[in-house]
Amino acid sequence: MELVVDTHTHTYASGHAYSTLIENAKLAKQNGLAMFCTTDHSESMPGAPHYWFFSNQRILPRFLDGVAVIRGVESNILNTAGEIDIHPSVDKNLDWVIGSFHEPVFRPSDVATHTQALINAIKGGRVDALGHLGNPNFDFDFHRVLACAAEHHVAIEINNTTLKGNSRVGSVDRCYEIAQIGKELGVYFTTGSDAHFCQDVGNLILVSELLDRVGVSTDKVVTHSAQQFLDFLAVRGREPIAEYQEL
């Protein structure tokens, strides 16, 4: 499947990544992307920046090296109430919010706890996508969460780094199961490299293979074209981005 948008990338601002935004943009262009989301970790992660960093993304150009730049964040799901660690004042300056579990922030618990947190994060309305759900440390009720995501138009990320098998060990088979159930329930899918170094920006080969093997329709993959991604942002209630009308 053709994928031209990478919705999960990090810069050195995350504290454990190694490239700048400009370097990420250059590799995004080289790797054939039309658009990418810059989604550094939010402040509860060790080494991550203060929320002002994300609010100030309003100064970023809409294009770098001819590639569209989506202003975003990978926020941390904090508790069973589904709260995330981004101050509400930042929301107006962001285009894209991923909500994820991370072990240093949310201590792994049981299926019921993780399921409640994910459902409440979805219903809270502040996250556009759920990140790297394959992690076996955060097992959850696939059907309940994915049905809730479908109902509330929250995208389910398929994460290329996870599919490599050396990060979040034990995730690969779970990602295939999540994709199959998500296909049956009609969820939207998004695709992220989870790049922590610029050379990985746009590396979505394993994600593409998974989507093809599962038989997910391109109209449910919001990153199949730049226009599909912008249309999904509209579904999420985001204001149109004037600079991207040409896309």
Short mmCIF file of C-alpha atoms in Angstrom, two decimals:
data_model
loop_
_atom_site.label_atom_id
_atom_site.label_comp_id
_atom_site.label_asym_id
_atom_site.label_seq_id
_atom_site.Cartn_x
_atom_site.Cartn_y
_atom_site.Cartn_z
CA MET A 1 0.00 0.00 0.00
CA GLU A 2 1.25 3.46 -0.85
CA LEU A 3 1.77 5.61 2.25
CA VAL A 4 2.79 9.25 1.83
CA VAL A 5 2.28 10.58 5.37
CA ASP A 6 4.32 9.64 8.45
CA THR A 7 2.31 10.63 11.53
CA HIS A 8 4.83 9.77 14.26
CA THR A 9 8.37 11.25 14.28
CA HIS A 10 10.70 12.61 16.94
CA THR A 11 13.44 15.22 17.10
CA TYR A 12 16.24 15.57 19.62
CA ALA A 13 13.80 17.66 21.70
CA SER A 14 12.28 14.39 22.93
CA GLY A 15 15.42 13.80 24.94
CA HIS A 16 16.32 10.42 23.44
CA ALA A 17 16.16 11.12 19.69
CA TYR A 18 19.01 12.43 17.58
CA SER A 19 17.91 14.65 14.69
CA THR A 20 16.56 18.13 14.10
CA LEU A 21 13.26 19.03 12.47
CA ILE A 22 15.09 20.23 9.37
CA GLU A 23 17.00 16.94 9.11
CA ASN A 24 13.73 15.04 9.47
CA ALA A 25 12.19 17.11 6.69
CA LYS A 26 15.12 16.45 4.34
CA LEU A 27 14.79 12.69 4.85
CA ALA A 28 11.03 12.89 4.54
CA LYS A 29 11.53 14.36 1.08
CA GLN A 30 14.19 11.80 0.13
CA ASN A 31 11.91 8.99 1.27
CA GLY A 32 9.02 10.19 -0.85
CA LEU A 33 6.68 11.66 1.74
CA ALA A 34 4.22 14.42 0.94
CA MET A 35 3.71 15.23 4.63
CA PHE A 36 4.93 14.27 8.09
CA CYS A 37 3.89 14.97 11.65
CA THR A 38 6.44 16.13 14.18
CA THR A 39 5.39 14.48 17.44
CA ASP A 40 7.93 14.85 20.21
CA HIS A 41 7.21 13.33 23.61
CA SER A 42 5.30 15.53 26.03
CA GLU A 43 6.63 16.58 29.37
CA SER A 44 5.94 13.58 31.63
CA MET A 45 8.52 11.53 29.74
CA PRO A 46 12.04 11.89 31.14
CA GLY A 47 13.97 14.45 29.08
CA ALA A 48 10.90 15.77 27.23
CA PRO A 49 10.24 19.51 26.82
CA HIS A 50 7.88 21.79 28.71
CA TYR A 51 4.43 22.25 27.15
CA TRP A 52 5.45 25.69 25.87
CA PHE A 53 7.58 23.87 23.29
CA PHE A 54 4.43 22.43 21.72
CA SER A 55 2.41 25.61 21.96
CA ASN A 56 5.17 27.50 20.15
CA GLN A 57 4.92 25.19 17.12
CA ARG A 58 2.62 27.87 15.71
CA ILE A 59 5.82 29.57 14.48
CA LEU A 60 6.86 26.59 12.34
CA PRO A 61 6.64 26.92 8.56
CA ARG A 62 3.99 24.79 6.93
CA PHE A 63 6.52 23.41 4.43
CA LEU A 64 10.16 22.40 4.83
CA ASP A 65 12.04 21.16 1.75
CA GLY A 66 8.73 21.00 -0.07
CA VAL A 67 7.23 18.59 2.48
CA ALA A 68 4.18 19.58 4.55
CA VAL A 69 4.83 19.72 8.30
CA ILE A 70 2.01 18.84 10.68
CA ARG A 71 2.36 20.29 14.18
CA GLY A 72 1.85 17.57 16.73
CA VAL A 73 2.77 15.78 19.93
CA GLU A 74 2.97 12.28 21.32
CA SER A 75 1.24 12.81 24.63
CA ASN A 76 1.23 10.43 27.56
CA ILE A 77 -1.94 8.82 28.84
CA LEU A 78 -1.64 9.49 32.55
CA ASN A 79 -4.39 7.58 34.34
CA THR A 80 -7.64 5.62 34.06
CA ALA A 81 -9.51 8.89 33.51
CA GLY A 82 -7.71 9.08 30.16
CA GLU A 83 -6.06 12.41 30.91
CA ILE A 84 -3.03 13.45 28.85
CA ASP A 85 -0.06 15.58 29.86
CA ILE A 86 -0.56 18.54 27.54
CA HIS A 87 -2.01 21.76 28.97
CA PRO A 88 -5.39 22.51 27.34
CA SER A 89 -4.11 25.92 26.24
CA VAL A 90 -1.85 24.13 23.74
CA ASP A 91 -4.67 22.44 21.85
CA LYS A 92 -5.38 25.40 19.58
CA ASN A 93 -1.79 25.41 18.30
CA LEU A 94 -1.63 21.70 17.43
CA ASP A 95 -2.91 19.83 14.40
CA TRP A 96 -2.34 16.28 15.64
CA VAL A 97 -2.25 14.57 19.04
CA ILE A 98 -1.21 10.97 19.63
CA GLY A 99 -2.04 9.42 22.99
CA SER A 100 0.27 6.61 24.10
CA PHE A 101 1.18 4.49 27.09
CA HIS A 102 4.81 4.69 28.20
CA GLU A 103 6.19 2.64 31.08
CA PRO A 104 7.98 5.55 32.82
CA VAL A 105 4.69 7.45 33.03
CA PHE A 106 1.91 4.86 33.34
CA ARG A 107 2.88 1.80 35.36
CA PRO A 108 1.70 -1.32 33.49
CA SER A 109 -1.29 -2.89 35.21
CA ASP A 110 -4.08 -5.21 34.07
CA VAL A 111 -6.39 -5.48 31.07
CA ALA A 112 -9.30 -3.72 32.79
CA THR A 113 -7.15 -0.76 33.86
CA HIS A 114 -5.56 -0.26 30.44
CA THR A 115 -8.92 -0.65 28.69
CA GLN A 116 -10.55 1.96 30.91
CA ALA A 117 -7.71 4.42 30.35
CA LEU A 118 -7.82 4.01 26.56
CA ILE A 119 -11.60 4.32 26.32
CA ASN A 120 -11.59 7.44 28.46
CA ALA A 121 -8.74 8.93 26.42
CA ILE A 122 -10.83 8.38 23.29
CA LYS A 123 -13.98 9.82 24.82
CA GLY A 124 -12.06 12.79 26.21
CA GLY A 125 -11.80 14.14 22.67
CA ARG A 126 -8.23 15.44 22.89
CA VAL A 127 -6.40 12.62 21.11
CA ASP A 128 -6.59 12.06 17.35
CA ALA A 129 -4.83 8.69 17.42
CA LEU A 130 -3.67 5.99 19.80
CA GLY A 131 0.01 5.12 19.49
CA HIS A 132 1.81 1.75 19.39
CA LEU A 133 -1.01 -0.30 20.92
CA GLY A 134 0.76 -3.58 20.24
CA ASN A 135 2.88 -3.32 23.39
CA PRO A 136 2.10 -6.48 25.42
CA ASN A 137 2.95 -4.64 28.65
CA PHE A 138 -0.30 -2.73 28.14
CA ASP A 139 -2.74 -5.47 27.22
CA PHE A 140 -6.33 -4.32 26.71
CA ASP A 141 -9.71 -5.45 25.41
CA PHE A 142 -9.14 -5.07 21.67
CA HIS A 143 -12.81 -5.19 20.68
CA ARG A 144 -14.04 -2.66 23.25
CA VAL A 145 -11.29 -0.12 22.59
CA LEU A 146 -11.36 -0.41 18.81
CA ALA A 147 -15.15 -0.18 18.71
CA CYS A 148 -14.93 2.98 20.82
CA ALA A 149 -12.25 4.39 18.51
CA ALA A 150 -14.43 3.69 15.47
CA GLU A 151 -17.41 5.40 17.09
CA HIS A 152 -15.43 8.51 18.02
CA HIS A 153 -13.25 8.69 14.88
CA VAL A 154 -9.93 8.19 16.65
CA ALA A 155 -7.27 6.61 14.45
CA ILE A 156 -5.37 3.47 15.41
CA GLU A 157 -1.65 3.71 14.72
CA ILE A 158 0.31 0.88 13.15
CA ASN A 159 3.88 1.57 14.23
CA ASN A 160 6.78 0.56 11.99
CA THR A 161 9.37 0.53 14.80
CA THR A 162 7.17 -1.87 16.77
CA LEU A 163 6.97 -4.20 13.77
CA LYS A 164 10.75 -4.52 13.60
CA GLY A 165 10.44 -6.82 16.61
CA ASN A 166 13.31 -5.42 18.67
CA SER A 167 11.25 -2.72 20.37
CA ARG A 168 8.22 -3.55 22.54
CA VAL A 169 9.06 -7.22 22.12
CA GLY A 170 6.01 -9.39 21.58
CA SER A 171 4.06 -6.73 19.67
CA VAL A 172 4.11 -8.01 16.10
CA ASP A 173 1.39 -10.66 16.28
CA ARG A 174 -0.71 -8.33 18.40
CA CYS A 175 -0.44 -5.61 15.75
CA TYR A 176 -1.78 -8.01 13.14
CA GLU A 177 -4.67 -8.95 15.43
CA ILE A 178 -5.43 -5.30 16.16
CA ALA A 179 -5.42 -4.52 12.44
CA GLN A 180 -7.75 -7.45 11.67
CA ILE A 181 -10.24 -6.48 14.38
CA GLY A 182 -9.96 -2.82 13.41
CA LYS A 183 -10.71 -3.71 9.80
CA GLU A 184 -13.85 -5.59 10.86
CA LEU A 185 -15.01 -2.71 13.05
CA GLY A 186 -14.28 0.00 10.47
CA VAL A 187 -11.65 1.97 12.35
CA TYR A 188 -9.40 4.53 10.73
CA PHE A 189 -5.73 3.56 10.64
CA THR A 190 -2.71 5.84 10.68
CA THR A 191 0.92 4.94 10.02
CA GLY A 192 3.96 6.04 11.97
CA SER A 193 7.64 5.30 11.66
CA ASP A 194 8.21 6.39 15.29
CA ALA A 195 11.54 7.66 13.95
CA HIS A 196 14.07 8.69 16.58
CA PHE A 197 16.71 9.33 13.90
CA CYS A 198 16.12 11.12 10.62
CA GLN A 199 16.95 8.17 8.36
CA ASP A 200 13.86 6.36 9.62
CA VAL A 201 11.43 9.16 8.74
CA GLY A 202 9.09 7.75 6.11
CA ASN A 203 10.22 4.16 6.68
CA LEU A 204 6.79 2.53 6.63
CA ILE A 205 7.62 -0.67 4.74
CA LEU A 206 6.54 -3.07 7.47
CA VAL A 207 3.34 -1.13 8.09
CA SER A 208 2.51 -1.23 4.38
CA GLU A 209 3.08 -4.99 4.30
CA LEU A 210 0.82 -5.51 7.33
CA LEU A 211 -2.02 -3.44 5.87
CA ASP A 212 -1.80 -5.34 2.58
CA ARG A 213 -1.72 -8.75 4.27
CA VAL A 214 -4.71 -7.92 6.46
CA GLY A 215 -6.51 -6.42 3.48
CA VAL A 216 -7.30 -3.03 4.96
CA SER A 217 -9.02 -0.78 2.45
CA THR A 218 -7.09 2.34 1.43
CA ASP A 219 -10.10 4.50 2.28
CA LYS A 220 -9.62 3.60 5.96
CA VAL A 221 -5.90 4.46 5.95
CA VAL A 222 -5.67 8.19 6.55
CA THR A 223 -2.05 8.33 5.40
CA HIS A 224 -2.64 6.84 1.95
CA SER A 225 -2.71 10.40 0.57
CA ALA A 226 -2.15 13.87 1.93
CA GLN A 227 -5.75 14.77 1.11
CA GLN A 228 -7.06 11.79 3.05
CA PHE A 229 -5.08 12.91 6.07
CA LEU A 230 -6.42 16.47 5.82
CA ASP A 231 -9.93 15.08 5.41
CA PHE A 232 -9.44 13.06 8.58
CA LEU A 233 -8.35 16.17 10.46
CA ALA A 234 -11.62 17.75 9.33
CA VAL A 235 -13.53 14.72 10.66
CA ARG A 236 -11.71 15.30 13.94
CA GLY A 237 -13.00 18.87 13.98
CA ARG A 238 -9.72 20.56 13.09
CA GLU A 239 -9.86 23.85 11.23
CA PRO A 240 -8.68 23.71 7.59
CA ILE A 241 -5.02 24.64 7.09
CA ALA A 242 -5.01 27.30 4.40
CA GLU A 243 -1.45 26.62 3.25
CA TYR A 244 -2.37 23.04 2.36
CA GLN A 245 -5.24 23.78 0.00
CA GLU A 246 -2.89 23.07 -2.91
CA LEU A 247 -2.43 19.53 -1.64
#
